[in-house]
Backbone as JSON Lines, residues from 0, in Angstrom:
{"i":0,"aa":"X","n":[-43.84,147.08,-118.04],"ca":[-43.09,145.22,-118.04],"c":[-44.18,144.64,-118.01]}
{"i":1,"aa":"X","n":[-44.2,144.44,-116.7],"ca":[-45.31,142.51,-116.22],"c":[-46.19,142.63,-118.02]}
{"i":2,"aa":"X","n":[-47.48,143.45,-117.73],"ca":[-48.17,144.23,-118.86],"c":[-47.83,142.78,-119.87]}
{"i":3,"aa":"X","n":[-47.05,143.6,-120.41],"ca":[-46.04,142.74,-121.51],"c":[-45.46,140.86,-120.87]}
{"i":4,"aa":"X","n":[-45.11,140.58,-119.79],"ca":[-45.09,139.72,-119.14],"c":[-46.04,139.1,-119.28]}
{"i":5,"aa":"X","n":[-46.88,139.14,-119.47],"ca":[-48.45,138.18,-119.6],"c":[-49.2,137.66,-121.42]}
{"i":6,"aa":"X","n":[-48.34,139.01,-121.73],"ca":[-48.86,139.25,-122.86],"c":[-48.54,137.82,-123.46]}
{"i":7,"aa":"X","n":[-46.55,138.38,-123.55],"ca":[-45.21,136.67,-123.62],"c":[-45.81,135.18,-122.85]}
{"i":8,"aa":"X","n":[-46.81,135.49,-121.95],"ca":[-46.57,133.65,-121.24],"c":[-47.25,133.98,-121.97]}
{"i":9,"aa":"X","n":[-48.97,134.1,-122.29],"ca":[-50.29,134.21,-122.79],"c":[-49.91,133.03,-123.94]}
{"i":10,"aa":"X","n":[-49.32,133.67,-125.04],"ca":[-48.73,134.58,-126.74],"c":[-47.59,133.81,-126.68]}
{"i":11,"aa":"X","n":[-47.1,132.38,-126.94],"ca":[-45.53,132.74,-127.33],"c":[-44.9,132.52,-128.05]}
{"i":12,"aa":"X","n":[-46.67,132.73,-129.7],"ca":[-45.48,132.21,-130.13],"c":[-46.75,134.41,-131.25]}
{"i":13,"aa":"X","n":[-46.93,134.8,-130.66],"ca":[-47.06,136.59,-131.01],"c":[-45.76,136.52,-131.84]}
{"i":14,"aa":"X","n":[-45.09,136.58,-131.59],"ca":[-44.22,137.65,-132.01],"c":[-43.99,137.41,-133.56]}
{"i":15,"aa":"X","n":[-43.97,135.88,-133.91],"ca":[-43.75,135.62,-134.95],"c":[-44.86,134.84,-135.65]}
{"i":16,"aa":"X","n":[-46.14,135.69,-135.19],"ca":[-47.77,135.41,-136.27],"c":[-47.87,136.52,-136.93]}
{"i":17,"aa":"X","n":[-46.87,137.61,-137.6],"ca":[-46.7,138.55,-138.72],"c":[-46.34,138.25,-139.17]}
{"i":18,"aa":"X","n":[-45.31,136.19,-139.31],"ca":[-44.39,136.63,-140.91],"c":[-45.56,134.8,-141.1]}
{"i":19,"aa":"X","n":[-46.35,134.38,-140.91],"ca":[-47.21,133.88,-141.29],"c":[-48.23,134.25,-142.91]}
{"i":20,"aa":"X","n":[-48.4,134.58,-142.45],"ca":[-49.1,135.65,-143.79],"c":[-48.48,135.61,-145.31]}
{"i":21,"aa":"X","n":[-46.4,135.65,-144.52],"ca":[-45.74,135.63,-146.06],"c":[-45.63,135.36,-146.81]}
{"i":22,"aa":"X","n":[-45.52,134.57,-147.96],"ca":[-45.44,133.71,-148.86],"c":[-44.06,133.07,-149.06]}
{"i":23,"aa":"X","n":[-44.38,131.94,-149.07],"ca":[-41.91,131.44,-148.92],"c":[-42.3,130.56,-149.87]}
{"i":24,"aa":"X","n":[-40.95,130.04,-149.6],"ca":[-40.44,129.61,-151.63],"c":[-40.84,127.97,-150.74]}
{"i":25,"aa":"X","n":[-40.68,127.67,-152.33],"ca":[-40.59,125.93,-150.74],"c":[-39.0,125.58,-151.54]}
{"i":26,"aa":"X","n":[-38.68,124.55,-150.06],"ca":[-37.52,123.98,-150.41],"c":[-37.43,123.67,-151.78]}
{"i":27,"aa":"X","n":[-36.2,124.07,-152.29],"ca":[-35.09,123.85,-153.29],"c":[-34.58,122.15,-153.34]}
{"i":28,"aa":"X","n":[-34.53,121.84,-154.27],"ca":[-34.19,120.21,-154.28],"c":[-32.28,120.57,-154.64]}
{"i":29,"aa":"X","n":[-31.98,119.37,-154.29],"ca":[-30.52,119.21,-154.16],"c":[-30.02,119.13,-156.04]}
{"i":30,"aa":"X","n":[-31.54,118.7,-156.19],"ca":[-31.3,118.38,-158.21],"c":[-32.25,117.39,-158.24]}
{"i":31,"aa":"X","n":[-32.78,116.95,-159.9],"ca":[-33.65,116.46,-160.1],"c":[-33.92,114.74,-159.25]}
{"i":32,"aa":"X","n":[-35.59,114.9,-159.83],"ca":[-35.74,113.25,-159.03],"c":[-35.87,112.4,-160.45]}
{"i":33,"aa":"X","n":[-34.79,111.25,-160.28],"ca":[-35.36,111.06,-161.23],"c":[-36.61,110.09,-161.29]}
{"i":34,"aa":"X","n":[-36.65,109.54,-162.49],"ca":[-38.62,109.04,-162.31],"c":[-38.3,107.4,-162.01]}
{"i":35,"aa":"X","n":[-39.84,106.72,-161.73],"ca":[-39.31,105.01,-161.24],"c":[-39.11,104.08,-162.85]}
{"i":36,"aa":"X","n":[-37.95,103.9,-162.57],"ca":[-38.3,102.63,-164.12],"c":[-38.45,101.99,-163.84]}
{"i":37,"aa":"X","n":[-37.64,101.59,-162.98],"ca":[-37.45,99.86,-162.71],"c":[-38.67,99.1,-161.84]}
{"i":38,"aa":"X","n":[-39.98,100.46,-161.12],"ca":[-41.65,100.43,-160.92],"c":[-41.7,98.48,-160.04]}
{"i":39,"aa":"X","n":[-40.53,98.17,-158.66],"ca":[-40.17,97.0,-158.48],"c":[-40.2,95.86,-159.72]}
{"i":40,"aa":"X","n":[-39.52,96.84,-160.83],"ca":[-39.2,94.99,-160.64],"c":[-38.12,94.97,-161.34]}
{"i":41,"aa":"X","n":[-37.08,93.86,-160.33],"ca":[-36.51,93.51,-159.6],"c":[-35.34,92.47,-160.77]}
{"i":42,"aa":"X","n":[-35.66,92.38,-161.68],"ca":[-35.37,91.03,-162.77],"c":[-34.31,91.7,-164.17]}
{"i":43,"aa":"X","n":[-33.49,90.86,-164.13],"ca":[-33.25,90.61,-165.16],"c":[-32.14,90.22,-165.32]}
{"i":44,"aa":"X","n":[-32.16,89.96,-167.11],"ca":[-32.66,88.97,-167.86],"c":[-30.93,88.33,-168.21]}
{"i":45,"aa":"X","n":[-29.65,90.22,-167.8],"ca":[-28.45,90.32,-168.42],"c":[-28.42,90.74,-167.41]}
{"i":46,"aa":"X","n":[-26.24,90.63,-167.08],"ca":[-26.23,90.8,-166.12],"c":[-25.45,92.49,-166.68]}
{"i":47,"aa":"X","n":[-24.8,94.05,-165.53],"ca":[-25.6,95.22,-165.83],"c":[-26.61,95.37,-166.7]}
{"i":48,"aa":"X","n":[-27.46,94.36,-166.09],"ca":[-28.67,95.54,-167.04],"c":[-29.22,96.84,-166.34]}
{"i":49,"aa":"X","n":[-29.2,96.34,-165.39],"ca":[-30.48,96.81,-164.06],"c":[-29.16,96.75,-162.56]}
{"i":50,"aa":"X","n":[-28.72,97.6,-161.75],"ca":[-28.28,97.33,-160.38],"c":[-30.07,98.64,-159.52]}
{"i":51,"aa":"X","n":[-28.31,98.29,-158.13],"ca":[-29.23,98.56,-157.29],"c":[-28.49,99.05,-156.68]}
{"i":52,"aa":"X","n":[-28.92,100.43,-155.45],"ca":[-27.99,101.52,-154.41],"c":[-28.85,102.33,-153.84]}
{"i":53,"aa":"X","n":[-27.05,102.02,-151.83],"ca":[-27.77,102.45,-151.13],"c":[-26.92,102.94,-149.3]}
{"i":54,"aa":"X","n":[-27.64,103.84,-148.76],"ca":[-26.51,103.9,-148.23],"c":[-26.69,102.86,-146.4]}
{"i":55,"aa":"X","n":[-25.77,102.7,-145.83],"ca":[-26.43,101.79,-144.61],"c":[-25.66,102.09,-143.99]}
{"i":56,"aa":"X","n":[-25.9,102.37,-142.7],"ca":[-24.75,103.03,-141.26],"c":[-24.68,101.55,-140.32]}
{"i":57,"aa":"X","n":[-23.52,101.27,-140.01],"ca":[-23.51,100.22,-139.34],"c":[-22.61,100.78,-137.68]}
{"i":58,"aa":"X","n":[-22.89,100.88,-136.54],"ca":[-22.19,101.16,-135.08],"c":[-21.36,99.34,-134.99]}
{"i":59,"aa":"X","n":[-19.85,100.68,-135.19],"ca":[-19.02,99.9,-134.95],"c":[-18.17,99.86,-133.6]}
{"i":60,"aa":"X","n":[-18.45,99.22,-131.94],"ca":[-18.38,99.88,-130.74],"c":[-18.2,101.34,-130.69]}
{"i":61,"aa":"X","n":[-19.38,101.57,-131.11],"ca":[-18.81,103.19,-130.98],"c":[-19.18,103.8,-131.66]}
{"i":62,"aa":"X","n":[-18.08,104.57,-133.06],"ca":[-17.77,104.74,-134.3],"c":[-19.67,104.34,-135.01]}
{"i":63,"aa":"X","n":[-19.38,105.29,-136.0],"ca":[-20.55,104.81,-137.19],"c":[-19.8,104.66,-138.22]}
{"i":64,"aa":"X","n":[-19.88,103.47,-139.7],"ca":[-20.08,103.35,-140.72],"c":[-20.38,103.79,-140.84]}
{"i":65,"aa":"X","n":[-19.91,103.97,-142.37],"ca":[-21.27,104.11,-143.47],"c":[-21.05,102.95,-144.69]}
{"i":66,"aa":"X","n":[-21.47,101.94,-145.25],"ca":[-21.46,101.29,-146.72],"c":[-22.81,101.53,-147.65]}
{"i":67,"aa":"X","n":[-21.56,101.77,-149.01],"ca":[-22.59,102.43,-150.09],"c":[-22.31,101.13,-150.96]}
{"i":68,"aa":"X","n":[-22.55,100.48,-150.46],"ca":[-22.96,98.64,-152.33],"c":[-23.78,99.19,-153.33]}
{"i":69,"aa":"X","n":[-23.04,98.52,-154.36],"ca":[-23.97,99.18,-155.75],"c":[-23.91,97.3,-156.15]}
{"i":70,"aa":"X","n":[-25.36,96.39,-156.48],"ca":[-25.3,95.4,-156.78],"c":[-26.74,95.34,-158.13]}
{"i":71,"aa":"X","n":[-26.27,93.86,-158.18],"ca":[-26.87,93.3,-159.48],"c":[-27.79,92.69,-160.01]}
{"i":72,"aa":"X","n":[-29.01,93.38,-160.38],"ca":[-29.59,93.0,-159.57],"c":[-29.83,91.49,-160.56]}
{"i":73,"aa":"X","n":[-29.14,90.99,-161.93],"ca":[-28.86,89.91,-162.49],"c":[-29.16,88.29,-161.65]}
{"i":74,"aa":"X","n":[-27.92,88.77,-160.49],"ca":[-26.89,87.71,-159.44],"c":[-27.21,87.57,-158.51]}
{"i":75,"aa":"X","n":[-27.43,88.67,-158.09],"ca":[-27.01,89.62,-156.07],"c":[-25.11,90.09,-156.19]}
{"i":76,"aa":"X","n":[-24.56,89.96,-157.3],"ca":[-23.5,90.43,-157.65],"c":[-23.1,91.46,-156.08]}
{"i":77,"aa":"X","n":[-22.1,91.83,-155.76],"ca":[-21.75,93.72,-155.22],"c":[-20.36,93.74,-156.38]}
{"i":78,"aa":"X","n":[-20.77,93.99,-157.13],"ca":[-20.79,95.58,-158.27],"c":[-19.13,95.79,-157.56]}
{"i":79,"aa":"X","n":[-19.52,97.06,-156.75],"ca":[-18.24,97.76,-156.2],"c":[-18.64,98.56,-154.67]}
{"i":80,"aa":"X","n":[-17.9,98.67,-153.89],"ca":[-18.61,99.05,-152.29],"c":[-17.81,100.38,-151.59]}
{"i":81,"aa":"X","n":[-18.16,101.08,-151.37],"ca":[-17.47,101.78,-150.59],"c":[-17.79,102.45,-149.34]}
{"i":82,"aa":"X","n":[-17.18,102.01,-147.95],"ca":[-16.91,101.81,-147.19],"c":[-16.29,103.42,-146.8]}
{"i":83,"aa":"X","n":[-17.5,104.36,-145.94],"ca":[-16.13,105.6,-144.89],"c":[-16.72,105.73,-143.29]}
{"i":84,"aa":"X","n":[-16.48,106.67,-142.54],"ca":[-16.61,106.78,-141.14],"c":[-17.31,107.59,-140.98]}
{"i":85,"aa":"X","n":[-18.42,108.37,-142.51],"ca":[-18.99,109.69,-142.71],"c":[-18.99,109.25,-143.41]}
{"i":86,"aa":"X","n":[-21.06,109.69,-144.02],"ca":[-21.87,110.15,-145.61],"c":[-21.11,111.32,-146.16]}
{"i":87,"aa":"X","n":[-20.24,111.13,-146.69],"ca":[-20.61,112.23,-148.18],"c":[-19.49,111.84,-149.42]}
{"i":88,"aa":"X","n":[-19.95,113.08,-150.49],"ca":[-19.98,112.68,-151.71],"c":[-18.65,111.6,-151.9]}
{"i":89,"aa":"X","n":[-17.84,111.95,-151.9],"ca":[-16.82,111.98,-152.72],"c":[-16.82,109.87,-152.1]}
{"i":90,"aa":"X","n":[-18.04,109.64,-151.33],"ca":[-18.45,107.52,-150.89],"c":[-18.63,107.27,-152.49]}
{"i":91,"aa":"X","n":[-20.01,108.08,-152.87],"ca":[-20.47,107.69,-153.58],"c":[-19.89,108.06,-154.98]}
{"i":92,"aa":"X","n":[-19.27,109.03,-155.59],"ca":[-17.72,108.71,-157.09],"c":[-17.37,107.41,-156.47]}
{"i":93,"aa":"X","n":[-16.38,107.79,-155.55],"ca":[-14.77,106.95,-155.34],"c":[-16.37,105.02,-155.79]}
{"i":94,"aa":"X","n":[-17.36,104.93,-155.4],"ca":[-17.67,103.23,-155.97],"c":[-18.69,103.49,-156.87]}
{"i":95,"aa":"X","n":[-18.58,104.84,-157.65],"ca":[-19.6,104.72,-159.31],"c":[-18.45,104.67,-159.7]}
{"i":96,"aa":"X","n":[-17.5,104.77,-159.76],"ca":[-16.66,105.21,-160.57],"c":[-15.49,104.16,-160.68]}
{"i":97,"aa":"X","n":[-15.5,102.82,-159.5],"ca":[-15.39,101.81,-159.56],"c":[-15.62,100.35,-160.16]}
{"i":98,"aa":"X","n":[-17.4,100.21,-159.64],"ca":[-18.35,100.29,-160.96],"c":[-18.33,99.85,-161.86]}
{"i":99,"aa":"X","n":[-18.24,101.04,-162.16],"ca":[-17.68,101.51,-163.6],"c":[-16.74,101.17,-165.23]}
{"i":100,"aa":"X","n":[-15.73,100.51,-164.0],"ca":[-15.17,99.83,-165.17],"c":[-15.44,98.58,-165.31]}
{"i":101,"aa":"X","n":[-16.24,98.39,-164.55],"ca":[-17.03,96.69,-164.97],"c":[-17.73,96.82,-166.07]}
{"i":102,"aa":"X","n":[-18.28,98.18,-166.74],"ca":[-18.75,97.8,-168.1],"c":[-18.95,99.45,-169.5]}
{"i":103,"aa":"X","n":[-19.43,97.78,-170.48],"ca":[-19.22,99.57,-171.94],"c":[-19.51,100.6,-171.61]}
{"i":104,"aa":"X","n":[-19.55,102.37,-172.22],"ca":[-19.71,103.49,-172.6],"c":[-21.11,102.08,-172.92]}
{"i":105,"aa":"X","n":[-22.13,102.69,-173.16],"ca":[-23.78,103.23,-173.58],"c":[-23.78,101.58,-173.18]}
{"i":106,"aa":"X","n":[-23.32,100.78,-172.23],"ca":[-24.7,99.83,-171.67],"c":[-25.86,99.57,-171.75]}
{"i":107,"aa":"X","n":[-26.99,100.27,-171.01],"ca":[-28.34,100.5,-171.15],"c":[-28.84,99.76,-169.97]}
{"i":108,"aa":"X","n":[-27.52,101.07,-169.38],"ca":[-27.62,100.42,-167.51],"c":[-28.6,100.88,-166.84]}
{"i":109,"aa":"X","n":[-29.79,100.34,-166.25],"ca":[-30.51,100.95,-165.16],"c":[-30.42,100.78,-163.56]}
{"i":110,"aa":"X","n":[-28.9,101.91,-162.73],"ca":[-28.88,101.93,-161.33],"c":[-30.16,102.37,-160.64]}
{"i":111,"aa":"X","n":[-30.45,102.0,-159.35],"ca":[-32.25,102.4,-159.17],"c":[-31.29,102.99,-157.75]}
{"i":112,"aa":"X","n":[-31.58,103.61,-157.22],"ca":[-31.47,103.86,-155.67],"c":[-33.25,104.89,-155.4]}
{"i":113,"aa":"X","n":[-32.66,105.29,-154.54],"ca":[-33.88,106.26,-152.94],"c":[-33.85,107.57,-153.79]}
{"i":114,"aa":"X","n":[-34.53,108.15,-153.28],"ca":[-34.02,109.65,-153.43],"c":[-33.09,110.42,-152.53]}
{"i":115,"aa":"X","n":[-31.9,109.6,-151.67],"ca":[-31.4,110.04,-151.47],"c":[-30.19,111.25,-151.55]}
{"i":116,"aa":"X","n":[-30.04,112.39,-151.06],"ca":[-29.35,113.81,-151.44],"c":[-27.78,112.8,-152.47]}
{"i":117,"aa":"X","n":[-27.71,111.72,-152.36],"ca":[-26.22,112.17,-152.81],"c":[-26.75,110.87,-154.44]}
{"i":118,"aa":"X","n":[-27.94,110.97,-154.52],"ca":[-28.14,110.42,-155.63],"c":[-29.36,111.8,-156.71]}
{"i":119,"aa":"X","n":[-29.33,113.0,-156.0],"ca":[-29.59,113.71,-156.27],"c":[-28.76,114.83,-156.61]}
{"i":120,"aa":"X","n":[-28.14,114.88,-156.54],"ca":[-26.56,116.33,-157.12],"c":[-26.42,115.81,-157.97]}
{"i":121,"aa":"X","n":[-26.29,117.3,-158.87],"ca":[-25.88,117.66,-160.15],"c":[-24.71,116.4,-160.98]}
{"i":122,"aa":"X","n":[-23.66,116.33,-159.41],"ca":[-22.28,115.86,-160.35],"c":[-22.5,114.02,-160.51]}
{"i":123,"aa":"X","n":[-23.54,113.38,-159.52],"ca":[-24.11,112.13,-159.62],"c":[-24.32,111.85,-160.87]}
{"i":124,"aa":"X","n":[-25.3,112.73,-161.4],"ca":[-26.04,113.07,-162.49],"c":[-25.49,112.14,-163.73]}
{"i":125,"aa":"X","n":[-24.36,113.85,-163.5],"ca":[-23.46,113.51,-164.91],"c":[-22.55,113.31,-165.08]}
{"i":126,"aa":"X","n":[-22.09,112.08,-164.25],"ca":[-21.51,111.34,-164.21],"c":[-22.9,110.0,-164.94]}
{"i":127,"aa":"X","n":[-23.08,109.88,-164.36],"ca":[-24.48,109.24,-165.15],"c":[-24.91,109.63,-166.44]}
{"i":128,"aa":"X","n":[-24.42,110.76,-167.17],"ca":[-24.79,110.43,-168.45],"c":[-23.72,110.76,-168.97]}
{"i":129,"aa":"X","n":[-22.81,111.09,-168.29],"ca":[-21.28,111.01,-168.9],"c":[-20.99,109.04,-170.3]}
{"i":130,"aa":"X","n":[-22.19,108.35,-168.96],"ca":[-21.86,106.98,-169.6],"c":[-23.09,106.28,-170.06]}
{"i":131,"aa":"X","n":[-23.8,107.42,-169.86],"ca":[-25.58,107.2,-171.52],"c":[-26.22,106.51,-170.04]}
{"i":132,"aa":"X","n":[-26.52,106.82,-168.91],"ca":[-26.67,105.86,-168.21],"c":[-28.48,106.13,-167.58]}
{"i":133,"aa":"X","n":[-29.58,105.57,-167.96],"ca":[-30.13,106.13,-166.62],"c":[-30.45,105.88,-165.34]}
{"i":134,"aa":"X","n":[-31.12,107.01,-164.67],"ca":[-31.3,106.95,-163.28],"c":[-32.18,106.56,-163.28]}
{"i":135,"aa":"X","n":[-33.13,105.81,-162.12],"ca":[-34.42,105.24,-161.76],"c":[-34.09,105.33,-160.18]}
{"i":136,"aa":"X","n":[-34.73,105.76,-159.34],"ca":[-35.66,106.59,-157.98],"c":[-36.21,106.24,-158.05]}
{"i":137,"aa":"X","n":[-36.61,105.66,-156.89],"ca":[-37.5,105.08,-155.47],"c":[-38.56,106.62,-155.74]}
{"i":138,"aa":"X","n":[-39.75,106.18,-155.51],"ca":[-40.54,107.41,-155.16],"c":[-40.88,107.28,-153.98]}
{"i":139,"aa":"X","n":[-40.94,108.68,-153.34],"ca":[-40.71,109.55,-151.72],"c":[-41.24,108.32,-150.74]}
{"i":140,"aa":"X","n":[-40.11,108.52,-150.24],"ca":[-40.27,107.81,-148.1],"c":[-41.25,106.15,-149.08]}
{"i":141,"aa":"X","n":[-41.02,105.36,-149.75],"ca":[-41.63,104.61,-149.97],"c":[-39.76,103.9,-150.27]}
{"i":142,"aa":"X","n":[-38.99,102.7,-149.57],"ca":[-38.56,101.72,-148.89],"c":[-39.26,100.33,-149.9]}
{"i":143,"aa":"X","n":[-40.08,99.79,-150.33],"ca":[-40.35,99.09,-151.16],"c":[-39.89,99.25,-152.27]}
{"i":144,"aa":"X","n":[-39.99,100.23,-153.1],"ca":[-39.44,100.65,-154.24],"c":[-38.08,100.48,-154.32]}
{"i":145,"aa":"X","n":[-37.55,100.44,-153.7],"ca":[-35.48,99.38,-153.04],"c":[-35.78,98.33,-152.72]}
{"i":146,"aa":"X","n":[-36.65,97.67,-152.33],"ca":[-36.26,96.42,-151.33],"c":[-35.25,95.69,-151.47]}
{"i":147,"aa":"X","n":[-34.77,95.95,-152.34],"ca":[-33.57,94.45,-152.69],"c":[-32.9,94.84,-152.55]}
{"i":148,"aa":"X","n":[-32.02,96.37,-152.31],"ca":[-30.71,96.47,-151.69],"c":[-30.92,96.88,-150.2]}
{"i":149,"aa":"X","n":[-32.42,97.04,-149.28],"ca":[-32.46,96.86,-147.87],"c":[-32.93,95.51,-147.0]}
{"i":150,"aa":"X","n":[-32.86,94.82,-148.28],"ca":[-33.62,93.37,-148.52],"c":[-31.42,92.28,-147.86]}
{"i":151,"aa":"X","n":[-30.54,93.23,-149.06],"ca":[-29.46,92.97,-148.23],"c":[-28.75,93.54,-147.84]}
{"i":152,"aa":"X","n":[-28.74,94.45,-147.34],"ca":[-28.6,95.13,-145.74],"c":[-28.85,94.69,-144.71]}
{"i":153,"aa":"X","n":[-30.29,94.28,-144.11],"ca":[-31.06,93.05,-143.4],"c":[-30.13,91.74,-143.3]}
{"i":154,"aa":"X","n":[-29.92,91.73,-144.83],"ca":[-29.33,90.19,-144.32],"c":[-27.73,90.45,-143.84]}
{"i":155,"aa":"X","n":[-27.14,91.38,-144.78],"ca":[-25.84,91.81,-144.45],"c":[-25.72,91.62,-142.32]}
{"i":156,"aa":"X","n":[-26.41,93.59,-142.29],"ca":[-26.83,93.54,-140.29],"c":[-26.81,91.67,-139.88]}
{"i":157,"aa":"X","n":[-27.96,91.07,-140.35],"ca":[-29.02,90.19,-139.25],"c":[-28.14,89.28,-139.11]}
{"i":158,"aa":"X","n":[-26.95,88.61,-140.32],"ca":[-25.93,87.49,-140.67],"c":[-25.12,87.55,-139.76]}
{"i":159,"aa":"X","n":[-24.23,88.76,-140.97],"ca":[-22.27,89.03,-140.48],"c":[-22.22,89.65,-139.46]}
{"i":160,"aa":"X","n":[-23.09,90.96,-138.79],"ca":[-23.23,92.5,-137.76],"c":[-23.75,91.61,-136.69]}
{"i":161,"aa":"X","n":[-24.96,91.76,-136.99],"ca":[-25.72,91.01,-135.39],"c":[-25.79,89.79,-134.63]}
{"i":162,"aa":"X","n":[-25.26,88.83,-135.49],"ca":[-25.18,87.55,-135.68],"c":[-23.96,87.24,-133.93]}
{"i":163,"aa":"X","n":[-22.48,88.33,-134.91],"ca":[-20.91,88.33,-134.43],"c":[-21.29,89.4,-133.36]}
{"i":164,"aa":"X","n":[-22.19,89.42,-132.7],"ca":[-21.96,90.8,-131.9],"c":[-22.98,90.1,-130.97]}
{"i":165,"aa":"X","n":[-23.62,89.07,-130.86],"ca":[-23.87,88.14,-130.22],"c":[-23.55,87.11,-129.8]}
{"i":166,"aa":"X","n":[-22.98,86.56,-130.54],"ca":[-21.36,85.59,-130.24],"c":[-20.28,85.86,-128.95]}
{"i":167,"aa":"X","n":[-19.81,86.95,-129.57],"ca":[-19.42,88.15,-128.74],"c":[-19.77,88.13,-127.04]}
{"i":168,"aa":"X","n":[-20.89,88.44,-127.06],"ca":[-22.06,89.23,-125.9],"c":[-21.66,87.86,-124.89]}
{"i":169,"aa":"X","n":[-21.86,86.98,-126.13],"ca":[-22.35,84.96,-125.03],"c":[-20.82,85.11,-123.93]}
{"i":170,"aa":"X","n":[-19.71,85.41,-125.11],"ca":[-18.25,84.51,-124.89],"c":[-18.18,85.42,-123.68]}
């Protein structure tokens, strides 16, 4: 027993080393990653040509809130949004369905997002296909590709959320 304890203390990973040579399956994706159609071209010539979306988290009095808006790149208008206490797929579906009420079918719209799990879901991609909409996604780990919505979140949080919290702390 003592000999076994010494081996275990010298090589804590020894019991798992046998598994290192076993080929592993790659981690499967939720769905397809759409190409980056926008390629940081955030200018739109007309309304409902290009949209951007993402989800951000707010901490409100110790509670988390998740905001998911869609912004029109033509004029910066918020087309629709959904707010929830936890990130879930129905939040995204509700936001998307509200936004679809504002566009005709086959509108040649390009919604752009990051590679978040919500936007990789087959159901999300199916909703876009039903409306004949081409999906665009940022490159993996590249927030600059989705800078327009990240900038919106930054302004929203700094001017409307954090500034209000600072005023409350001062008073």
